[in-house]
mmCIF file of C-alpha atoms and ligand atoms in Angstrom:
data_model
loop_
_atom_site.group_PDB
_atom_site.id
_atom_site.type_symbol
_atom_site.label_atom_id
_atom_site.label_comp_id
_atom_site.label_asym_id
_atom_site.label_seq_id
_atom_site.Cartn_x
_atom_site.Cartn_y
_atom_site.Cartn_z
ATOM 1 C CA ARG A 284 30.077 67.244 -91.476
ATOM 2 C CA ILE A 285 27.733 64.322 -90.897
ATOM 3 C CA PHE A 286 30.532 61.926 -91.796
ATOM 4 C CA LYS A 287 32.833 63.705 -89.388
ATOM 5 C CA ARG A 288 30.255 63.476 -86.615
ATOM 6 C CA GLN A 289 29.717 59.779 -87.288
ATOM 7 C CA MET A 290 33.457 59.172 -87.084
ATOM 8 C CA GLN A 291 33.641 61.140 -83.849
ATOM 9 C CA CYS A 292 30.782 59.131 -82.387
ATOM 10 C CA ARG A 293 32.469 55.844 -83.329
ATOM 11 C CA MET A 294 35.720 56.902 -81.745
ATOM 12 C CA ASP A 295 33.837 57.905 -78.616
ATOM 13 C CA ILE A 296 32.193 54.520 -78.437
ATOM 14 C CA ASP A 297 35.472 52.740 -79.106
ATOM 15 C CA ARG A 298 37.030 54.177 -75.960
ATOM 16 C CA LEU A 299 34.699 51.778 -74.160
ATOM 17 C CA ASN A 300 36.154 48.601 -75.670
ATOM 18 C CA ALA A 301 38.866 48.144 -73.073
ATOM 19 C CA PRO A 302 36.590 48.664 -70.039
ATOM 20 C CA PHE A 303 33.948 46.315 -71.453
ATOM 21 C CA LEU A 304 36.540 43.676 -72.110
ATOM 22 C CA SER A 305 37.803 43.919 -68.589
ATOM 23 C CA ILE A 306 34.285 43.527 -67.226
ATOM 24 C CA TYR A 307 33.943 40.450 -69.458
ATOM 25 C CA ASP A 308 37.260 39.026 -68.165
ATOM 26 C CA SER A 309 36.197 39.576 -64.578
ATOM 27 C CA LEU A 310 33.020 37.567 -65.141
ATOM 28 C CA ILE A 311 34.632 34.489 -66.718
ATOM 29 C CA PRO A 312 34.896 31.472 -64.352
ATOM 30 C CA THR A 313 38.493 30.571 -63.466
ATOM 31 C CA GLU A 314 40.089 27.272 -64.456
ATOM 32 C CA GLU A 315 39.991 26.304 -60.779
ATOM 33 C CA GLU A 316 36.244 26.855 -60.662
ATOM 34 C CA LYS A 317 35.720 24.820 -63.816
ATOM 35 C CA ALA A 318 37.797 22.001 -62.332
ATOM 36 C CA LYS A 319 35.572 22.029 -59.247
ATOM 37 C CA GLN A 320 32.456 21.838 -61.390
ATOM 38 C CA LYS A 321 33.961 18.863 -63.210
ATOM 39 C CA GLN A 322 34.828 17.216 -59.909
ATOM 40 C CA LEU A 323 31.239 17.514 -58.676
ATOM 41 C CA PHE A 324 29.886 16.301 -62.006
ATOM 42 C CA THR A 325 32.089 13.192 -61.863
ATOM 43 C CA LEU A 326 30.948 12.418 -58.316
ATOM 44 C CA LEU A 327 27.256 12.745 -59.244
ATOM 45 C CA GLU A 328 27.720 10.713 -62.385
ATOM 46 C CA ARG A 329 29.279 7.891 -60.346
ATOM 47 C CA LEU A 330 26.416 7.926 -57.798
ATOM 48 C CA VAL A 331 23.754 7.938 -60.531
ATOM 49 C CA THR A 332 25.196 5.168 -62.710
ATOM 50 C CA LYS A 333 25.805 2.970 -59.687
ATOM 51 C CA GLU A 334 22.073 2.985 -59.020
ATOM 52 C CA TRP A 335 20.854 3.135 -62.653
ATOM 53 C CA PRO A 336 23.591 1.763 -64.958
ATOM 54 C CA GLU A 337 21.656 2.662 -68.099
ATOM 55 C CA ALA A 338 21.099 6.303 -67.072
ATOM 56 C CA ARG A 339 23.234 9.207 -68.346
ATOM 57 C CA LEU A 340 23.938 12.542 -66.796
ATOM 58 C CA TYR A 341 24.312 15.679 -68.961
ATOM 59 C CA ILE A 342 25.251 19.236 -68.201
ATOM 60 C CA TYR A 343 22.931 21.864 -69.645
ATOM 61 C CA GLY A 344 22.395 25.589 -69.031
ATOM 62 C CA SER A 345 25.142 28.098 -68.449
ATOM 63 C CA CYS A 346 27.840 25.648 -67.292
ATOM 64 C CA GLY A 347 27.457 23.742 -70.557
ATOM 65 C CA ASN A 348 26.696 26.481 -73.066
ATOM 66 C CA SER A 349 29.799 28.600 -72.236
ATOM 67 C CA PHE A 350 27.678 31.595 -71.236
ATOM 68 C CA GLY A 351 28.088 30.944 -67.494
ATOM 69 C CA VAL A 352 29.563 33.621 -65.336
ATOM 70 C CA SER A 353 31.665 32.819 -62.317
ATOM 71 C CA LYS A 354 29.788 31.249 -59.348
ATOM 72 C CA SER A 355 26.920 29.904 -61.459
ATOM 73 C CA ASP A 356 24.948 26.906 -60.267
ATOM 74 C CA ILE A 357 25.213 23.728 -62.352
ATOM 75 C CA ASP A 358 22.124 22.511 -64.234
ATOM 76 C CA LEU A 359 22.102 18.772 -64.835
ATOM 77 C CA CYS A 360 19.746 16.514 -66.722
ATOM 78 C CA LEU A 361 19.460 12.836 -65.946
ATOM 79 C CA ALA A 362 18.347 10.940 -69.039
ATOM 80 C CA ILE A 363 16.791 7.589 -68.405
ATOM 81 C CA ASP A 364 15.077 5.562 -71.056
ATOM 82 C CA GLU A 365 12.192 4.066 -69.156
ATOM 83 C CA ALA A 366 8.834 4.624 -70.757
ATOM 84 C CA ASN A 367 6.782 4.758 -67.602
ATOM 85 C CA ILE A 368 8.989 6.226 -64.967
ATOM 86 C CA ASN A 369 7.188 8.065 -62.269
ATOM 87 C CA LYS A 370 9.205 11.300 -62.098
ATOM 88 C CA SER A 371 8.253 12.123 -58.514
ATOM 89 C CA GLU A 372 9.196 8.720 -57.159
ATOM 90 C CA PHE A 373 12.356 8.788 -59.176
ATOM 91 C CA LEU A 374 13.372 12.179 -57.864
ATOM 92 C CA LEU A 375 12.660 11.126 -54.266
ATOM 93 C CA ARG A 376 14.868 8.056 -54.721
ATOM 94 C CA LEU A 377 17.596 10.199 -56.272
ATOM 95 C CA ALA A 378 17.380 12.624 -53.326
ATOM 96 C CA ASP A 379 17.813 9.689 -50.899
ATOM 97 C CA ILE A 380 20.905 8.475 -52.666
ATOM 98 C CA LEU A 381 22.510 11.914 -52.772
ATOM 99 C CA GLN A 382 21.654 12.604 -49.146
ATOM 100 C CA SER A 383 23.378 9.445 -47.979
ATOM 101 C CA ASP A 384 26.522 10.585 -49.764
ATOM 102 C CA ASN A 385 26.980 13.662 -47.605
ATOM 103 C CA LEU A 386 25.685 16.156 -50.108
ATOM 104 C CA GLN A 387 23.923 19.007 -48.355
ATOM 105 C CA ASN A 388 20.546 20.791 -48.611
ATOM 106 C CA VAL A 389 19.200 17.941 -50.767
ATOM 107 C CA GLN A 390 15.603 18.682 -51.688
ATOM 108 C CA ALA A 391 13.264 17.049 -54.174
ATOM 109 C CA LEU A 392 10.946 19.646 -55.683
ATOM 110 C CA THR A 393 8.469 17.243 -57.223
ATOM 111 C CA ARG A 394 5.696 19.789 -57.761
ATOM 112 C CA ALA A 395 7.699 22.493 -59.506
ATOM 113 C CA ARG A 396 6.898 23.287 -63.191
ATOM 114 C CA VAL A 397 10.156 21.474 -64.013
ATOM 115 C CA PRO A 398 10.521 18.912 -61.137
ATOM 116 C CA ILE A 399 14.116 18.830 -59.839
ATOM 117 C CA VAL A 400 16.402 17.699 -57.046
ATOM 118 C CA LYS A 401 18.488 20.540 -55.574
ATOM 119 C CA LEU A 402 21.703 20.014 -53.670
ATOM 120 C CA MET A 403 24.851 21.718 -52.456
ATOM 121 C CA ASP A 404 28.263 20.092 -52.429
ATOM 122 C CA PRO A 405 30.087 21.043 -49.205
ATOM 123 C CA VAL A 406 33.489 20.163 -50.721
ATOM 124 C CA THR A 407 33.308 22.515 -53.706
ATOM 125 C CA GLY A 408 30.590 24.853 -52.390
ATOM 126 C CA ILE A 409 28.742 24.502 -55.692
ATOM 127 C CA SER A 410 24.925 24.231 -55.913
ATOM 128 C CA CYS A 411 23.271 22.085 -58.463
ATOM 129 C CA ASP A 412 19.774 21.313 -59.849
ATOM 130 C CA ILE A 413 19.064 17.922 -61.436
ATOM 131 C CA CYS A 414 16.054 17.428 -63.692
ATOM 132 C CA ILE A 415 14.935 14.325 -65.543
ATOM 133 C CA ASN A 416 14.708 13.706 -69.304
ATOM 134 C CA ASN A 417 14.812 17.339 -70.327
ATOM 135 C CA VAL A 418 16.838 16.375 -73.367
ATOM 136 C CA LEU A 419 15.809 19.332 -75.553
ATOM 137 C CA ALA A 420 17.590 21.614 -73.050
ATOM 138 C CA VAL A 421 20.747 19.536 -73.539
ATOM 139 C CA ILE A 422 20.473 20.003 -77.325
ATOM 140 C CA ASN A 423 19.792 23.758 -77.161
ATOM 141 C CA THR A 424 22.799 23.996 -74.811
ATOM 142 C CA LYS A 425 24.939 22.444 -77.521
ATOM 143 C CA LEU A 426 23.551 24.861 -80.153
ATOM 144 C CA LEU A 427 24.462 27.890 -77.993
ATOM 145 C CA ARG A 428 27.923 26.476 -77.235
ATOM 146 C CA ASP A 429 28.545 25.894 -80.957
ATOM 147 C CA TYR A 430 27.537 29.475 -81.791
ATOM 148 C CA ALA A 431 29.880 30.755 -79.125
ATOM 149 C CA LYS A 432 32.806 28.974 -80.786
ATOM 150 C CA ILE A 433 32.328 30.837 -84.071
ATOM 151 C CA ASP A 434 33.093 34.393 -82.947
ATOM 152 C CA ALA A 435 34.466 35.548 -79.585
ATOM 153 C CA ARG A 436 32.241 38.644 -79.693
ATOM 154 C CA LEU A 437 29.103 36.592 -79.033
ATOM 155 C CA ARG A 438 30.378 35.508 -75.642
ATOM 156 C CA GLN A 439 31.549 39.047 -74.837
ATOM 157 C CA LEU A 440 28.234 40.589 -75.797
ATOM 158 C CA ALA A 441 26.130 37.951 -73.992
ATOM 159 C CA PHE A 442 28.191 38.244 -70.775
ATOM 160 C CA ILE A 443 27.709 42.039 -70.797
ATOM 161 C CA VAL A 444 23.978 41.745 -71.540
ATOM 162 C CA LYS A 445 23.417 39.058 -68.875
ATOM 163 C CA HIS A 446 25.389 41.115 -66.350
ATOM 164 C CA TRP A 447 23.305 44.198 -67.177
ATOM 165 C CA ALA A 448 20.035 42.195 -66.963
ATOM 166 C CA LYS A 449 20.944 40.730 -63.577
ATOM 167 C CA SER A 450 22.075 44.134 -62.233
ATOM 168 C CA ARG A 451 18.876 45.812 -63.437
ATOM 169 C CA GLY A 452 16.526 43.072 -62.207
ATOM 170 C CA VAL A 453 15.245 42.130 -65.668
ATOM 171 C CA ASN A 454 16.447 38.502 -65.659
ATOM 172 C CA GLU A 455 13.591 37.097 -63.563
ATOM 173 C CA THR A 456 11.022 35.042 -65.414
ATOM 174 C CA TYR A 457 8.835 34.780 -62.268
ATOM 175 C CA HIS A 458 8.545 38.619 -62.396
ATOM 176 C CA GLY A 459 7.701 38.643 -66.087
ATOM 177 C CA THR A 460 11.148 39.506 -67.460
ATOM 178 C CA LEU A 461 13.388 37.324 -69.608
ATOM 179 C CA SER A 462 15.511 34.228 -68.921
ATOM 180 C CA SER A 463 19.257 34.139 -69.564
ATOM 181 C CA TYR A 464 18.480 31.675 -72.349
ATOM 182 C CA ALA A 465 16.255 34.288 -74.049
ATOM 183 C CA TYR A 466 18.927 36.991 -73.754
ATOM 184 C CA VAL A 467 21.555 34.760 -75.372
ATOM 185 C CA LEU A 468 19.182 34.048 -78.291
ATOM 186 C CA MET A 469 18.641 37.794 -78.657
ATOM 187 C CA CYS A 470 22.400 38.272 -78.866
ATOM 188 C CA ILE A 471 22.803 35.502 -81.467
ATOM 189 C CA HIS A 472 19.985 36.941 -83.539
ATOM 190 C CA PHE A 473 21.540 40.405 -83.315
ATOM 191 C CA LEU A 474 24.944 39.148 -84.574
ATOM 192 C CA GLN A 475 23.280 37.159 -87.401
ATOM 193 C CA HIS A 476 21.888 40.498 -88.558
ATOM 194 C CA ARG A 477 24.986 42.699 -88.530
ATOM 195 C CA ARG A 478 26.192 43.658 -91.977
ATOM 196 C CA PRO A 479 28.540 41.980 -92.733
ATOM 197 C CA ALA A 480 27.094 39.199 -90.526
ATOM 198 C CA ILE A 481 29.096 38.138 -87.508
ATOM 199 C CA LEU A 482 27.260 34.814 -87.058
ATOM 200 C CA PRO A 483 25.742 32.429 -89.604
ATOM 201 C CA CYS A 484 22.460 30.566 -89.184
ATOM 202 C CA LEU A 485 23.573 27.068 -88.213
ATOM 203 C CA GLN A 486 20.078 25.553 -88.666
ATOM 204 C CA GLY A 487 19.934 26.918 -92.201
ATOM 205 C CA MET A 488 23.142 25.173 -93.251
ATOM 206 C CA GLN A 489 23.992 21.595 -94.246
ATOM 207 C CA THR A 490 23.064 19.153 -91.491
ATOM 208 C CA THR A 491 26.032 17.578 -89.746
ATOM 209 C CA TYR A 492 24.293 16.888 -86.443
ATOM 210 C CA SER A 493 20.813 15.538 -86.041
ATOM 211 C CA VAL A 494 18.729 14.020 -83.263
ATOM 212 C CA THR A 495 15.021 13.611 -82.726
ATOM 213 C CA VAL A 496 13.839 14.330 -79.215
ATOM 214 C CA GLU A 497 10.229 14.341 -78.090
ATOM 215 C CA ASN A 498 9.142 14.297 -81.736
ATOM 216 C CA VAL A 499 11.170 17.399 -82.477
ATOM 217 C CA GLU A 500 13.840 17.044 -85.149
ATOM 218 C CA CYS A 501 16.873 19.003 -84.110
ATOM 219 C CA SER A 502 19.405 19.360 -86.880
ATOM 220 C CA PHE A 503 22.097 21.872 -87.658
ATOM 221 C CA PHE A 504 25.645 22.358 -88.865
ATOM 222 C CA ASP A 505 27.951 21.695 -85.944
ATOM 223 C CA GLN A 506 31.417 21.605 -87.564
ATOM 224 C CA VAL A 507 31.950 25.100 -86.268
ATOM 225 C CA ASP A 508 35.757 24.819 -86.344
ATOM 226 C CA LYS A 509 35.352 25.415 -90.082
ATOM 227 C CA LEU A 510 33.552 28.717 -89.390
ATOM 228 C CA ARG A 511 36.235 30.403 -87.296
ATOM 229 C CA ASP A 512 36.687 33.160 -89.924
ATOM 230 C CA PHE A 513 32.990 33.674 -90.548
ATOM 231 C CA GLY A 514 32.759 37.069 -88.884
ATOM 232 C CA SER A 515 36.161 38.364 -89.911
ATOM 233 C CA HIS A 516 34.779 40.776 -92.539
ATOM 234 C CA ASN A 517 33.020 42.638 -89.798
ATOM 235 C CA LYS A 518 35.506 44.435 -87.583
ATOM 236 C CA GLU A 519 33.035 45.989 -85.128
ATOM 237 C CA PRO A 520 34.456 45.738 -81.616
ATOM 238 C CA ILE A 521 32.451 44.977 -78.497
ATOM 239 C CA ALA A 522 31.433 48.506 -77.462
ATOM 240 C CA ARG A 523 29.783 49.181 -80.799
ATOM 241 C CA LEU A 524 27.911 45.905 -80.565
ATOM 242 C CA VAL A 525 26.690 46.590 -77.018
ATOM 243 C CA TRP A 526 25.524 50.023 -78.207
ATOM 244 C CA GLY A 527 23.846 48.488 -81.277
ATOM 245 C CA PHE A 528 22.158 45.781 -79.238
ATOM 246 C CA PHE A 529 20.501 48.171 -76.816
ATOM 247 C CA ASN A 530 19.666 50.615 -79.572
ATOM 248 C CA TYR A 531 17.990 47.848 -81.539
ATOM 249 C CA TRP A 532 15.775 46.739 -78.669
ATOM 250 C CA ALA A 533 15.103 50.334 -77.544
ATOM 251 C CA TYR A 534 14.367 52.013 -80.826
ATOM 252 C CA SER A 535 14.429 49.732 -83.899
ATOM 253 C CA HIS A 536 12.700 46.476 -83.160
ATOM 254 C CA ASP A 537 9.097 46.320 -84.366
ATOM 255 C CA TYR A 538 7.460 44.674 -81.326
ATOM 256 C CA ALA A 539 3.984 44.768 -82.866
ATOM 257 C CA ASN A 540 4.763 42.762 -85.960
ATOM 258 C CA PHE A 541 7.886 40.651 -85.650
ATOM 259 C CA VAL A 542 9.352 37.556 -83.996
ATOM 260 C CA ILE A 543 13.088 37.052 -83.729
ATOM 261 C CA SER A 544 14.086 33.620 -84.990
ATOM 262 C CA VAL A 545 17.597 32.207 -84.598
ATOM 263 C CA ARG A 546 16.337 29.087 -86.398
ATOM 264 C CA THR A 547 15.779 30.945 -89.668
ATOM 265 C CA GLY A 548 18.369 33.661 -89.056
ATOM 266 C CA SER A 549 15.757 36.278 -89.753
ATOM 267 C CA LEU A 550 12.693 38.101 -88.481
ATOM 268 C CA ILE A 551 9.412 36.361 -89.065
ATOM 269 C CA SER A 552 5.991 37.860 -88.905
ATOM 270 C CA LYS A 553 3.827 37.436 -85.819
ATOM 271 C CA ARG A 554 0.864 36.826 -88.092
ATOM 272 C CA GLU A 555 2.585 33.902 -89.738
ATOM 273 C CA LYS A 556 2.996 32.283 -86.296
ATOM 274 C CA ASP A 557 -0.417 33.320 -85.096
ATOM 275 C CA TRP A 558 1.185 35.187 -82.213
ATOM 276 C CA THR A 559 -0.785 38.360 -82.714
ATOM 277 C CA ARG A 560 -3.127 38.079 -79.767
ATOM 278 C CA ARG A 561 -3.150 36.734 -76.253
ATOM 279 C CA VAL A 562 -3.748 32.968 -76.077
ATOM 280 C CA GLY A 563 -4.219 31.725 -72.528
ATOM 281 C CA ASN A 564 -1.362 33.217 -70.577
ATOM 282 C CA ASP A 565 0.841 33.825 -73.618
ATOM 283 C CA ARG A 566 0.635 37.470 -74.544
ATOM 284 C CA HIS A 567 3.369 37.619 -77.161
ATOM 285 C CA LEU A 568 4.396 41.176 -76.355
ATOM 286 C CA ILE A 569 8.030 40.450 -77.185
ATOM 287 C CA CYS A 570 8.494 37.386 -79.387
ATOM 288 C CA ILE A 571 11.540 35.140 -79.286
ATOM 289 C CA GLU A 572 11.102 31.819 -81.043
ATOM 290 C CA ASP A 573 12.740 28.797 -79.446
ATOM 291 C CA PRO A 574 15.105 27.322 -82.052
ATOM 292 C CA PHE A 575 13.679 23.802 -81.681
ATOM 293 C CA GLU A 576 10.302 24.033 -80.005
ATOM 294 C CA ILE A 577 9.101 26.516 -82.545
ATOM 295 C CA SER A 578 5.630 26.916 -81.076
ATOM 296 C CA HIS A 579 7.350 28.126 -77.935
ATOM 297 C CA ASP A 580 7.718 31.899 -77.451
ATOM 298 C CA LEU A 581 10.411 32.629 -74.843
ATOM 299 C CA GLY A 582 8.806 36.022 -74.385
ATOM 300 C CA ARG A 583 5.579 34.466 -73.198
ATOM 301 C CA VAL A 584 6.407 35.226 -69.561
ATOM 302 C CA VAL A 585 6.287 38.967 -70.347
ATOM 303 C CA ASP A 586 3.060 40.734 -69.388
ATOM 304 C CA LYS A 587 1.704 44.229 -69.987
ATOM 305 C CA TYR A 588 3.589 45.598 -66.953
ATOM 306 C CA SER A 589 6.911 43.913 -67.459
ATOM 307 C CA ILE A 590 7.063 44.800 -71.160
ATOM 308 C CA LYS A 591 7.108 48.422 -70.080
ATOM 309 C CA VAL A 592 9.843 47.765 -67.568
ATOM 310 C CA LEU A 593 11.896 45.907 -70.167
ATOM 311 C CA ARG A 594 11.547 48.557 -72.865
ATOM 312 C CA GLU A 595 12.380 51.344 -70.453
ATOM 313 C CA GLU A 596 15.486 49.432 -69.408
ATOM 314 C CA PHE A 597 16.555 49.010 -73.063
ATOM 315 C CA GLU A 598 16.041 52.731 -73.597
ATOM 316 C CA ARG A 599 17.917 53.619 -70.451
ATOM 317 C CA ALA A 600 20.843 51.412 -71.562
ATOM 318 C CA ALA A 601 20.891 52.836 -75.118
ATOM 319 C CA ASP A 602 20.810 56.399 -73.782
ATOM 320 C CA ILE A 603 23.600 55.693 -71.300
ATOM 321 C CA MET A 604 25.725 54.217 -74.107
ATOM 322 C CA GLN A 605 25.130 57.345 -76.142
ATOM 323 C CA TYR A 606 25.327 60.187 -73.638
ATOM 324 C CA ASP A 607 26.757 59.107 -70.305
ATOM 325 C CA ALA A 608 30.320 59.962 -69.410
ATOM 326 C CA ASN A 609 30.894 56.607 -67.776
ATOM 327 C CA PRO A 610 28.618 53.957 -69.306
ATOM 328 C CA CYS A 611 30.604 51.028 -67.995
ATOM 329 C CA VAL A 612 29.592 51.923 -64.447
ATOM 330 C CA LYS A 613 26.181 53.454 -65.007
ATOM 331 C CA LEU A 614 24.867 50.622 -67.144
ATOM 332 C CA PHE A 615 25.273 48.131 -64.310
ATOM 333 C CA GLU A 616 24.074 50.270 -61.422
ATOM 334 C CA PRO A 617 21.709 48.072 -59.418
ATOM 335 C CA TYR A 618 18.060 48.854 -59.826
ATOM 336 C CA VAL A 619 16.639 50.203 -56.582
ATOM 337 C CA PRO A 620 12.834 50.238 -56.467
HETATM 338 P P1 ATP B 87 22.227 31.545 -65.699
HETATM 339 O O1 ATP B 87 23.649 31.905 -65.843
HETATM 340 O O2 ATP B 87 21.369 32.750 -65.440
HETATM 341 O O3 ATP B 87 21.968 30.400 -64.769
HETATM 342 P P2 ATP B 87 21.457 29.709 -67.826
HETATM 343 O O4 ATP B 87 22.172 29.652 -69.130
HETATM 344 O O5 ATP B 87 21.635 28.547 -66.935
HETATM 345 O O6 ATP B 87 21.801 31.098 -67.173
HETATM 346 P P3 ATP B 87 18.584 29.602 -67.750
HETATM 347 O O7 ATP B 87 17.704 30.623 -68.380
HETATM 348 O O8 ATP B 87 18.599 29.395 -66.290
HETATM 349 O O9 ATP B 87 19.989 29.944 -68.292
HETATM 350 O O10 ATP B 87 18.264 28.250 -68.478
HETATM 351 C C1 ATP B 87 19.052 27.069 -68.302
HETATM 352 C C2 ATP B 87 18.887 26.206 -69.515
HETATM 353 O O11 ATP B 87 17.553 25.716 -69.568
HETATM 354 C C3 ATP B 87 19.057 26.928 -70.838
HETATM 355 O O12 ATP B 87 20.404 26.905 -71.252
HETATM 356 C C4 ATP B 87 18.214 26.129 -71.750
HETATM 357 O O13 ATP B 87 18.918 24.963 -72.162
HETATM 358 C C5 ATP B 87 17.087 25.689 -70.870
HETATM 359 N N1 ATP B 87 15.927 26.571 -70.939
HETATM 360 C C6 ATP B 87 15.659 27.609 -70.116
HETATM 361 N N2 ATP B 87 14.494 28.179 -70.422
HETATM 362 C C7 ATP B 87 14.021 27.496 -71.440
HETATM 363 C C8 ATP B 87 12.835 27.591 -72.200
HETATM 364 N N3 ATP B 87 11.893 28.514 -71.943
HETATM 365 N N4 ATP B 87 12.670 26.705 -73.219
HETATM 366 C C9 ATP B 87 13.571 25.770 -73.480
HETATM 367 N N5 ATP B 87 14.712 25.619 -72.794
HETATM 368 C C10 ATP B 87 14.929 26.474 -71.794
HETATM 369 MG MG1 MG B 88 21.479 28.179 -64.835
#
């Protein structure tokens, strides 16, 4: 009887595959939009290298990591190898150059935690943030993009999770909830842990790509074309993974004792990382290790109020997946305070 019930439950969940896939499809940026992003990138690259021939412009964040939904802003990083550049002066100069090329709403935010220049391109309607020498973000963007190439279900799951998080208001680091980057790492970790595994641990494999940035050695296996079949022993379709993801974070994860680590492809103990107590503003209530800056907990923005909000949202989502007649609507209902 138990077996029969489990089968029934699976079939019930599987009816949600098609609606989840159509939500996923509706979130993917069109080719036209990607062409416009490219057009703006080329324009900015030309303006930057005209002024600083040795500088290079990189895309990072969701437009570069393949987890960007339609209408995302572009995150750019200007890499310039000058030991003593004054970031503020540099950004002000950059803002001047962009302004005189008809770009709109150009603003240098020199006192932000990550200083940037913001702008909007009136031709494509795309907004863009440019930061300086944030090269680790460019490398972690490549890591995420490489993971996405291994199994299509990662991108499907992450789009659904990001869409849920934005709808429910739990994708706002300034309110103590998690960044998109953190959610994607949670999805990767989750798929590394399915049995059979759907994703490998690229940093645990032979090194085929290696760079050292800001004294951090970043190395991993990046010949991901060779891993296209990696997840093929696991046939779980998207709805079961969405259900499993929310269930894991609602009812299975041991928040008190464990850190999720994409770097090692496993859980590691909070004690081992000395993340068991509050240090300064880092409370370590949900622990997500950055794959390269390993002393960096992406959950550090979460405080004693927002952890409750987050865990209640995970429970709400898991319960909707289990009991609601129409999870594909209910899951994404906007949060109204
Ligand atoms: P969105 O679609 O919401 O804009 P995004 O992928 O651009 O998503 P963000 O969380 O805005 O995600 O982060 C942009 C990029 O900045 C990430 O892809 C990552 O490279 C980098 N990043 C963000 N937060 C951190 C962090 N705490 N530590 C290291 N890198 C980070
Ligand atoms: Mg972004």
